[in-house]
Amino acid sequence: MTVKTRKIIRKPVKRSVSKKQYRVVMAVKVGPFVSKSAAVTVANQVAKKGIAVQNLTKAGKGYSFTTKVGYKCASASVKKQVIAKLKAYAKQSGMPASAYKITA
């Protein structure tokens, strides 16, 4: 008695996974501070928490700097939700619209 066998060849399944990511960046102006040393102290504390600190400048009222936080989003709908939550948080915390900027 002979048994016939067949070799089964399995091909790898290709799944179309979108690797495109959306990036949302929120920049917040922090200040004014009366002295440069106070601004530098706060900027160092913010930097220790992993938030990017940029542009320590002197304006008319005192010293200020800009912080930037970035978020990666997997889809456009998630990006819209992140932007809406950031705007809601800024409004809830009493931040004026001129103090922050959201770019996507």
mmCIF file of N, CA and C in Angstrom:
data_model
loop_
_atom_site.group_PDB
_atom_site.id
_atom_site.type_symbol
_atom_site.label_atom_id
_atom_site.label_comp_id
_atom_site.label_asym_id
_atom_site.label_seq_id
_atom_site.Cartn_x
_atom_site.Cartn_y
_atom_site.Cartn_z
ATOM 1 N N MET A 1 0.836 -1.154 0.000
ATOM 2 C CA MET A 1 0.000 0.000 0.000
ATOM 3 C C MET A 1 0.897 1.238 0.000
ATOM 4 N N THR A 2 0.607 2.137 -0.890
ATOM 5 C CA THR A 2 1.378 3.373 -0.970
ATOM 6 C C THR A 2 0.487 4.552 -0.600
ATOM 7 N N VAL A 3 1.094 5.477 0.090
ATOM 8 C CA VAL A 3 0.370 6.679 0.506
ATOM 9 C C VAL A 3 0.956 7.858 -0.246
ATOM 10 N N LYS A 4 0.087 8.575 -0.890
ATOM 11 C CA LYS A 4 0.549 9.757 -1.620
ATOM 12 C C LYS A 4 0.541 10.956 -0.670
ATOM 13 N N THR A 5 1.616 11.672 -0.683
ATOM 14 C CA THR A 5 1.699 12.882 0.137
ATOM 15 C C THR A 5 1.948 14.079 -0.762
ATOM 16 N N ARG A 6 1.437 15.187 -0.316
ATOM 17 C CA ARG A 6 1.682 16.420 -1.052
ATOM 18 C C ARG A 6 2.407 17.383 -0.140
ATOM 19 N N LYS A 7 3.310 18.089 -0.736
ATOM 20 C CA LYS A 7 4.026 19.099 0.025
ATOM 21 C C LYS A 7 3.224 20.401 -0.052
ATOM 22 N N ILE A 8 2.904 20.924 1.101
ATOM 23 C CA ILE A 8 2.127 22.162 1.154
ATOM 24 C C ILE A 8 3.093 23.325 1.320
ATOM 25 N N ILE A 9 3.024 24.227 0.388
ATOM 26 C CA ILE A 9 3.876 25.412 0.440
ATOM 27 C C ILE A 9 3.013 26.580 0.898
ATOM 28 N N ARG A 10 3.402 27.142 2.007
ATOM 29 C CA ARG A 10 2.657 28.294 2.528
ATOM 30 C C ARG A 10 3.412 29.573 2.203
ATOM 31 N N LYS A 11 2.698 30.470 1.610
ATOM 32 C CA LYS A 11 3.295 31.760 1.280
ATOM 33 C C LYS A 11 3.030 32.729 2.435
ATOM 34 N N PRO A 12 3.967 33.600 2.689
ATOM 35 C CA PRO A 12 3.723 34.574 3.758
ATOM 36 C C PRO A 12 2.571 35.510 3.387
ATOM 37 N N VAL A 13 1.764 35.793 4.362
ATOM 38 C CA VAL A 13 0.605 36.655 4.144
ATOM 39 C C VAL A 13 1.061 38.105 4.227
ATOM 40 N N LYS A 14 0.730 38.845 3.203
ATOM 41 C CA LYS A 14 1.078 40.263 3.201
ATOM 42 C C LYS A 14 -0.092 41.044 3.784
ATOM 43 N N ARG A 15 0.217 41.787 4.797
ATOM 44 C CA ARG A 15 -0.806 42.637 5.399
ATOM 45 C C ARG A 15 -0.424 44.087 5.133
ATOM 46 N N SER A 16 -1.370 44.821 4.673
ATOM 47 C CA SER A 16 -1.074 46.226 4.392
ATOM 48 C C SER A 16 -1.257 47.031 5.679
ATOM 49 N N VAL A 17 -0.156 47.350 6.290
ATOM 50 C CA VAL A 17 -0.172 48.145 7.511
ATOM 51 C C VAL A 17 0.388 49.518 7.163
ATOM 52 N N SER A 18 -0.397 50.516 7.443
ATOM 53 C CA SER A 18 0.043 51.873 7.156
ATOM 54 C C SER A 18 1.110 52.285 8.156
ATOM 55 N N LYS A 19 2.259 52.676 7.652
ATOM 56 C CA LYS A 19 3.336 53.103 8.531
ATOM 57 C C LYS A 19 3.403 54.621 8.636
ATOM 58 N N LYS A 20 2.450 55.285 8.016
ATOM 59 C CA LYS A 20 2.435 56.741 8.082
ATOM 60 C C LYS A 20 1.998 57.161 9.478
ATOM 61 N N GLN A 21 2.745 58.068 10.054
ATOM 62 C CA GLN A 21 2.387 58.582 11.368
ATOM 63 C C GLN A 21 2.204 60.086 11.285
ATOM 64 N N TYR A 22 1.294 60.564 12.057
ATOM 65 C CA TYR A 22 1.033 61.989 12.124
ATOM 66 C C TYR A 22 1.688 62.534 13.384
ATOM 67 N N ARG A 23 2.235 63.701 13.281
ATOM 68 C CA ARG A 23 2.925 64.307 14.425
ATOM 69 C C ARG A 23 2.227 65.609 14.796
ATOM 70 N N VAL A 24 1.940 65.741 16.062
ATOM 71 C CA VAL A 24 1.318 66.952 16.590
ATOM 72 C C VAL A 24 2.302 67.570 17.578
ATOM 73 N N VAL A 25 2.599 68.847 17.408
ATOM 74 C CA VAL A 25 3.545 69.538 18.287
ATOM 75 C C VAL A 25 2.829 70.721 18.930
ATOM 76 N N MET A 26 2.964 70.813 20.245
ATOM 77 C CA MET A 26 2.398 71.948 20.969
ATOM 78 C C MET A 26 3.539 72.763 21.553
ATOM 79 N N ALA A 27 3.603 74.022 21.168
ATOM 80 C CA ALA A 27 4.615 74.942 21.690
ATOM 81 C C ALA A 27 3.927 75.911 22.649
ATOM 82 N N VAL A 28 4.502 76.058 23.838
ATOM 83 C CA VAL A 28 3.913 76.919 24.869
ATOM 84 C C VAL A 28 4.941 77.947 25.305
ATOM 85 N N LYS A 29 4.528 79.210 25.344
ATOM 86 C CA LYS A 29 5.402 80.282 25.827
ATOM 87 C C LYS A 29 5.239 80.385 27.342
ATOM 88 N N VAL A 30 6.351 80.273 28.062
ATOM 89 C CA VAL A 30 6.338 80.300 29.527
ATOM 90 C C VAL A 30 7.015 81.587 29.990
ATOM 91 N N GLY A 31 6.346 82.331 30.815
ATOM 92 C CA GLY A 31 6.923 83.567 31.326
ATOM 93 C C GLY A 31 5.868 84.642 31.397
ATOM 94 N N PRO A 32 6.175 85.839 31.717
ATOM 95 C CA PRO A 32 7.504 86.418 31.932
ATOM 96 C C PRO A 32 8.020 86.195 33.360
ATOM 97 N N PHE A 33 9.335 86.127 33.465
ATOM 98 C CA PHE A 33 10.023 86.019 34.745
ATOM 99 C C PHE A 33 10.755 87.333 35.007
ATOM 100 N N VAL A 34 10.836 87.723 36.259
ATOM 101 C CA VAL A 34 11.462 88.996 36.625
ATOM 102 C C VAL A 34 12.958 88.971 36.340
ATOM 103 N N SER A 35 13.613 87.858 36.666
ATOM 104 C CA SER A 35 15.063 87.786 36.470
ATOM 105 C C SER A 35 15.424 86.630 35.549
ATOM 106 N N LYS A 36 16.602 86.736 34.966
ATOM 107 C CA LYS A 36 17.077 85.683 34.077
ATOM 108 C C LYS A 36 17.356 84.404 34.858
ATOM 109 N N SER A 37 17.862 84.526 36.074
ATOM 110 C CA SER A 37 18.171 83.335 36.871
ATOM 111 C C SER A 37 16.904 82.549 37.215
ATOM 112 N N ALA A 38 15.797 83.242 37.464
ATOM 113 C CA ALA A 38 14.531 82.556 37.737
ATOM 114 C C ALA A 38 14.052 81.806 36.498
ATOM 115 N N ALA A 39 14.191 82.425 35.331
ATOM 116 C CA ALA A 39 13.786 81.773 34.086
ATOM 117 C C ALA A 39 14.644 80.545 33.806
ATOM 118 N N VAL A 40 15.944 80.650 34.046
ATOM 119 C CA VAL A 40 16.855 79.523 33.814
ATOM 120 C C VAL A 40 16.550 78.384 34.779
ATOM 121 N N THR A 41 16.239 78.703 36.028
ATOM 122 C CA THR A 41 15.905 77.678 37.018
ATOM 123 C C THR A 41 14.667 76.892 36.602
ATOM 124 N N VAL A 42 13.628 77.583 36.198
ATOM 125 C CA VAL A 42 12.396 76.918 35.765
ATOM 126 C C VAL A 42 12.638 76.133 34.478
ATOM 127 N N ALA A 43 13.410 76.697 33.555
ATOM 128 C CA ALA A 43 13.715 75.998 32.302
ATOM 129 C C ALA A 43 14.466 74.700 32.574
ATOM 130 N N ASN A 44 15.384 74.709 33.530
ATOM 131 C CA ASN A 44 16.115 73.489 33.878
ATOM 132 C C ASN A 44 15.194 72.447 34.498
ATOM 133 N N GLN A 45 14.250 72.870 35.328
ATOM 134 C CA GLN A 45 13.300 71.933 35.919
ATOM 135 C C GLN A 45 12.410 71.305 34.852
ATOM 136 N N VAL A 46 11.992 72.108 33.888
ATOM 137 C CA VAL A 46 11.163 71.594 32.793
ATOM 138 C C VAL A 46 11.974 70.622 31.935
ATOM 139 N N ALA A 47 13.228 70.948 31.661
ATOM 140 C CA ALA A 47 14.081 70.088 30.840
ATOM 141 C C ALA A 47 14.341 68.746 31.520
ATOM 142 N N LYS A 48 14.419 68.729 32.848
ATOM 143 C CA LYS A 48 14.623 67.470 33.574
ATOM 144 C C LYS A 48 13.446 66.520 33.407
ATOM 145 N N LYS A 49 12.274 67.065 33.127
ATOM 146 C CA LYS A 49 11.092 66.234 32.913
ATOM 147 C C LYS A 49 10.991 65.733 31.476
ATOM 148 N N GLY A 50 11.973 66.060 30.639
ATOM 149 C CA GLY A 50 11.999 65.563 29.266
ATOM 150 C C GLY A 50 11.265 66.425 28.262
ATOM 151 N N ILE A 51 11.011 67.663 28.599
ATOM 152 C CA ILE A 51 10.322 68.582 27.695
ATOM 153 C C ILE A 51 11.360 69.512 27.080
ATOM 154 N N ALA A 52 11.293 69.667 25.765
ATOM 155 C CA ALA A 52 12.266 70.503 25.064
ATOM 156 C C ALA A 52 12.060 71.973 25.424
ATOM 157 N N VAL A 53 13.158 72.645 25.740
ATOM 158 C CA VAL A 53 13.129 74.067 26.097
ATOM 159 C C VAL A 53 13.934 74.827 25.053
ATOM 160 N N GLN A 54 13.358 75.925 24.540
ATOM 161 C CA GLN A 54 14.026 76.702 23.501
ATOM 162 C C GLN A 54 13.848 78.195 23.760
ATOM 163 N N ASN A 55 14.729 78.967 23.165
ATOM 164 C CA ASN A 55 14.586 80.421 23.033
ATOM 165 C C ASN A 55 14.341 81.168 24.342
ATOM 166 N N LEU A 56 15.339 81.221 25.177
ATOM 167 C CA LEU A 56 15.257 82.073 26.364
ATOM 168 C C LEU A 56 15.489 83.505 25.894
ATOM 169 N N THR A 57 14.441 84.314 25.941
ATOM 170 C CA THR A 57 14.520 85.677 25.409
ATOM 171 C C THR A 57 14.057 86.683 26.452
ATOM 172 N N LYS A 58 14.470 87.918 26.233
ATOM 173 C CA LYS A 58 14.025 89.011 27.106
ATOM 174 C C LYS A 58 13.012 89.841 26.340
ATOM 175 N N ALA A 59 11.825 89.939 26.902
ATOM 176 C CA ALA A 59 10.770 90.758 26.311
ATOM 177 C C ALA A 59 10.603 92.010 27.169
ATOM 178 N N GLY A 60 9.613 92.802 26.871
ATOM 179 C CA GLY A 60 9.396 94.032 27.615
ATOM 180 C C GLY A 60 9.104 93.811 29.090
ATOM 181 N N LYS A 61 8.354 92.751 29.413
ATOM 182 C CA LYS A 61 7.960 92.513 30.801
ATOM 183 C C LYS A 61 8.956 91.652 31.563
ATOM 184 N N GLY A 62 9.844 90.964 30.880
ATOM 185 C CA GLY A 62 10.797 90.091 31.566
ATOM 186 C C GLY A 62 11.288 88.982 30.651
ATOM 187 N N TYR A 63 11.830 87.940 31.243
ATOM 188 C CA TYR A 63 12.387 86.823 30.486
ATOM 189 C C TYR A 63 11.331 85.740 30.288
ATOM 190 N N SER A 64 11.387 85.095 29.126
ATOM 191 C CA SER A 64 10.467 83.999 28.843
ATOM 192 C C SER A 64 11.170 82.977 27.958
ATOM 193 N N PHE A 65 10.600 81.772 27.890
ATOM 194 C CA PHE A 65 11.134 80.729 27.018
ATOM 195 C C PHE A 65 9.980 79.917 26.443
ATOM 196 N N THR A 66 10.286 79.102 25.454
ATOM 197 C CA THR A 66 9.285 78.295 24.771
ATOM 198 C C THR A 66 9.554 76.824 25.034
ATOM 199 N N THR A 67 8.496 76.072 25.328
ATOM 200 C CA THR A 67 8.617 74.620 25.480
ATOM 201 C C THR A 67 7.879 73.956 24.332
ATOM 202 N N LYS A 68 8.379 72.790 23.923
ATOM 203 C CA LYS A 68 7.729 72.046 22.843
ATOM 204 C C LYS A 68 7.542 70.596 23.263
ATOM 205 N N VAL A 69 6.331 70.099 23.037
ATOM 206 C CA VAL A 69 6.004 68.707 23.322
ATOM 207 C C VAL A 69 5.421 68.117 22.052
ATOM 208 N N GLY A 70 5.929 66.953 21.636
ATOM 209 C CA GLY A 70 5.459 66.305 20.424
ATOM 210 C C GLY A 70 4.728 65.013 20.722
ATOM 211 N N TYR A 71 3.717 64.726 19.922
ATOM 212 C CA TYR A 71 2.934 63.502 20.042
ATOM 213 C C TYR A 71 2.899 62.821 18.681
ATOM 214 N N LYS A 72 3.068 61.495 18.661
ATOM 215 C CA LYS A 72 2.942 60.729 17.425
ATOM 216 C C LYS A 72 1.575 60.062 17.413
ATOM 217 N N CYS A 73 0.871 60.202 16.294
ATOM 218 C CA CYS A 73 -0.473 59.641 16.164
ATOM 219 C C CYS A 73 -0.488 58.670 14.995
ATOM 220 N N ALA A 74 -1.209 57.566 15.162
ATOM 221 C CA ALA A 74 -1.233 56.521 14.145
ATOM 222 C C ALA A 74 -2.177 56.841 12.995
ATOM 223 N N SER A 75 -3.203 57.626 13.234
ATOM 224 C CA SER A 75 -4.169 57.913 12.174
ATOM 225 C C SER A 75 -4.643 59.360 12.280
ATOM 226 N N ALA A 76 -5.334 59.792 11.229
ATOM 227 C CA ALA A 76 -5.820 61.169 11.190
ATOM 228 C C ALA A 76 -6.894 61.411 12.246
ATOM 229 N N SER A 77 -7.718 60.399 12.516
ATOM 230 C CA SER A 77 -8.767 60.575 13.524
ATOM 231 C C SER A 77 -8.169 60.719 14.923
ATOM 232 N N VAL A 78 -7.109 59.966 15.206
ATOM 233 C CA VAL A 78 -6.434 60.087 16.500
ATOM 234 C C VAL A 78 -5.779 61.456 16.608
ATOM 235 N N LYS A 79 -5.221 61.937 15.493
ATOM 236 C CA LYS A 79 -4.594 63.263 15.477
ATOM 237 C C LYS A 79 -5.614 64.346 15.833
ATOM 238 N N LYS A 80 -6.812 64.244 15.282
ATOM 239 C CA LYS A 80 -7.859 65.224 15.582
ATOM 240 C C LYS A 80 -8.252 65.177 17.056
ATOM 241 N N GLN A 81 -8.314 63.964 17.619
ATOM 242 C CA GLN A 81 -8.656 63.823 19.035
ATOM 243 C C GLN A 81 -7.581 64.441 19.924
ATOM 244 N N VAL A 82 -6.316 64.224 19.571
ATOM 245 C CA VAL A 82 -5.211 64.778 20.356
ATOM 246 C C VAL A 82 -5.253 66.301 20.318
ATOM 247 N N ILE A 83 -5.474 66.868 19.139
ATOM 248 C CA ILE A 83 -5.543 68.329 19.012
ATOM 249 C C ILE A 83 -6.704 68.883 19.834
ATOM 250 N N ALA A 84 -7.858 68.219 19.768
ATOM 251 C CA ALA A 84 -9.017 68.683 20.530
ATOM 252 C C ALA A 84 -8.754 68.628 22.033
ATOM 253 N N LYS A 85 -8.101 67.560 22.496
ATOM 254 C CA LYS A 85 -7.807 67.440 23.929
ATOM 255 C C LYS A 85 -6.783 68.476 24.383
ATOM 256 N N LEU A 86 -5.789 68.754 23.538
ATOM 257 C CA LEU A 86 -4.801 69.774 23.888
ATOM 258 C C LEU A 86 -5.447 71.154 23.991
ATOM 259 N N LYS A 87 -6.325 71.470 23.048
ATOM 260 C CA LYS A 87 -7.013 72.767 23.085
ATOM 261 C C LYS A 87 -7.925 72.868 24.307
ATOM 262 N N ALA A 88 -8.614 71.771 24.627
ATOM 263 C CA ALA A 88 -9.502 71.774 25.789
ATOM 264 C C ALA A 88 -8.706 71.942 27.079
ATOM 265 N N TYR A 89 -7.564 71.283 27.170
ATOM 266 C CA TYR A 89 -6.728 71.404 28.369
ATOM 267 C C TYR A 89 -6.190 72.825 28.521
ATOM 268 N N ALA A 90 -5.767 73.412 27.396
ATOM 269 C CA ALA A 90 -5.249 74.780 27.441
ATOM 270 C C ALA A 90 -6.337 75.754 27.884
ATOM 271 N N LYS A 91 -7.546 75.558 27.383
ATOM 272 C CA LYS A 91 -8.653 76.439 27.755
ATOM 273 C C LYS A 91 -9.028 76.245 29.222
ATOM 274 N N GLN A 92 -9.038 74.981 29.674
ATOM 275 C CA GLN A 92 -9.401 74.673 31.055
ATOM 276 C C GLN A 92 -8.393 75.248 32.048
ATOM 277 N N SER A 93 -7.121 75.241 31.671
ATOM 278 C CA SER A 93 -6.095 75.740 32.586
ATOM 279 C C SER A 93 -5.948 77.264 32.528
ATOM 280 N N GLY A 94 -6.747 77.919 31.695
ATOM 281 C CA GLY A 94 -6.737 79.377 31.648
ATOM 282 C C GLY A 94 -5.621 79.966 30.808
ATOM 283 N N MET A 95 -5.075 79.182 29.905
ATOM 284 C CA MET A 95 -3.977 79.647 29.066
ATOM 285 C C MET A 95 -4.537 80.513 27.927
ATOM 286 N N PRO A 96 -4.033 81.720 27.732
ATOM 287 C CA PRO A 96 -4.521 82.533 26.614
ATOM 288 C C PRO A 96 -4.096 81.925 25.274
ATOM 289 N N ALA A 97 -4.885 82.168 24.250
ATOM 290 C CA ALA A 97 -4.609 81.578 22.939
ATOM 291 C C ALA A 97 -3.282 82.049 22.359
ATOM 292 N N SER A 98 -2.826 83.216 22.772
ATOM 293 C CA SER A 98 -1.556 83.725 22.255
ATOM 294 C C SER A 98 -0.351 83.047 22.895
ATOM 295 N N ALA A 99 -0.563 82.279 23.966
ATOM 296 C CA ALA A 99 0.552 81.658 24.686
ATOM 297 C C ALA A 99 0.940 80.294 24.132
ATOM 298 N N TYR A 100 0.080 79.692 23.308
ATOM 299 C CA TYR A 100 0.411 78.369 22.772
ATOM 300 C C TYR A 100 0.113 78.292 21.281
ATOM 301 N N LYS A 101 0.755 77.321 20.646
ATOM 302 C CA LYS A 101 0.562 77.101 19.214
ATOM 303 C C LYS A 101 0.609 75.599 18.965
ATOM 304 N N ILE A 102 -0.387 75.067 18.259
ATOM 305 C CA ILE A 102 -0.441 73.643 17.945
ATOM 306 C C ILE A 102 -0.253 73.487 16.444
ATOM 307 N N THR A 103 0.741 72.695 16.058
ATOM 308 C CA THR A 103 0.977 72.416 14.644
ATOM 309 C C THR A 103 0.852 70.925 14.407
ATOM 310 N N ALA A 104 0.319 70.584 13.260
ATOM 311 C CA ALA A 104 0.143 69.170 12.921
ATOM 312 C C ALA A 104 0.751 68.872 11.575
#
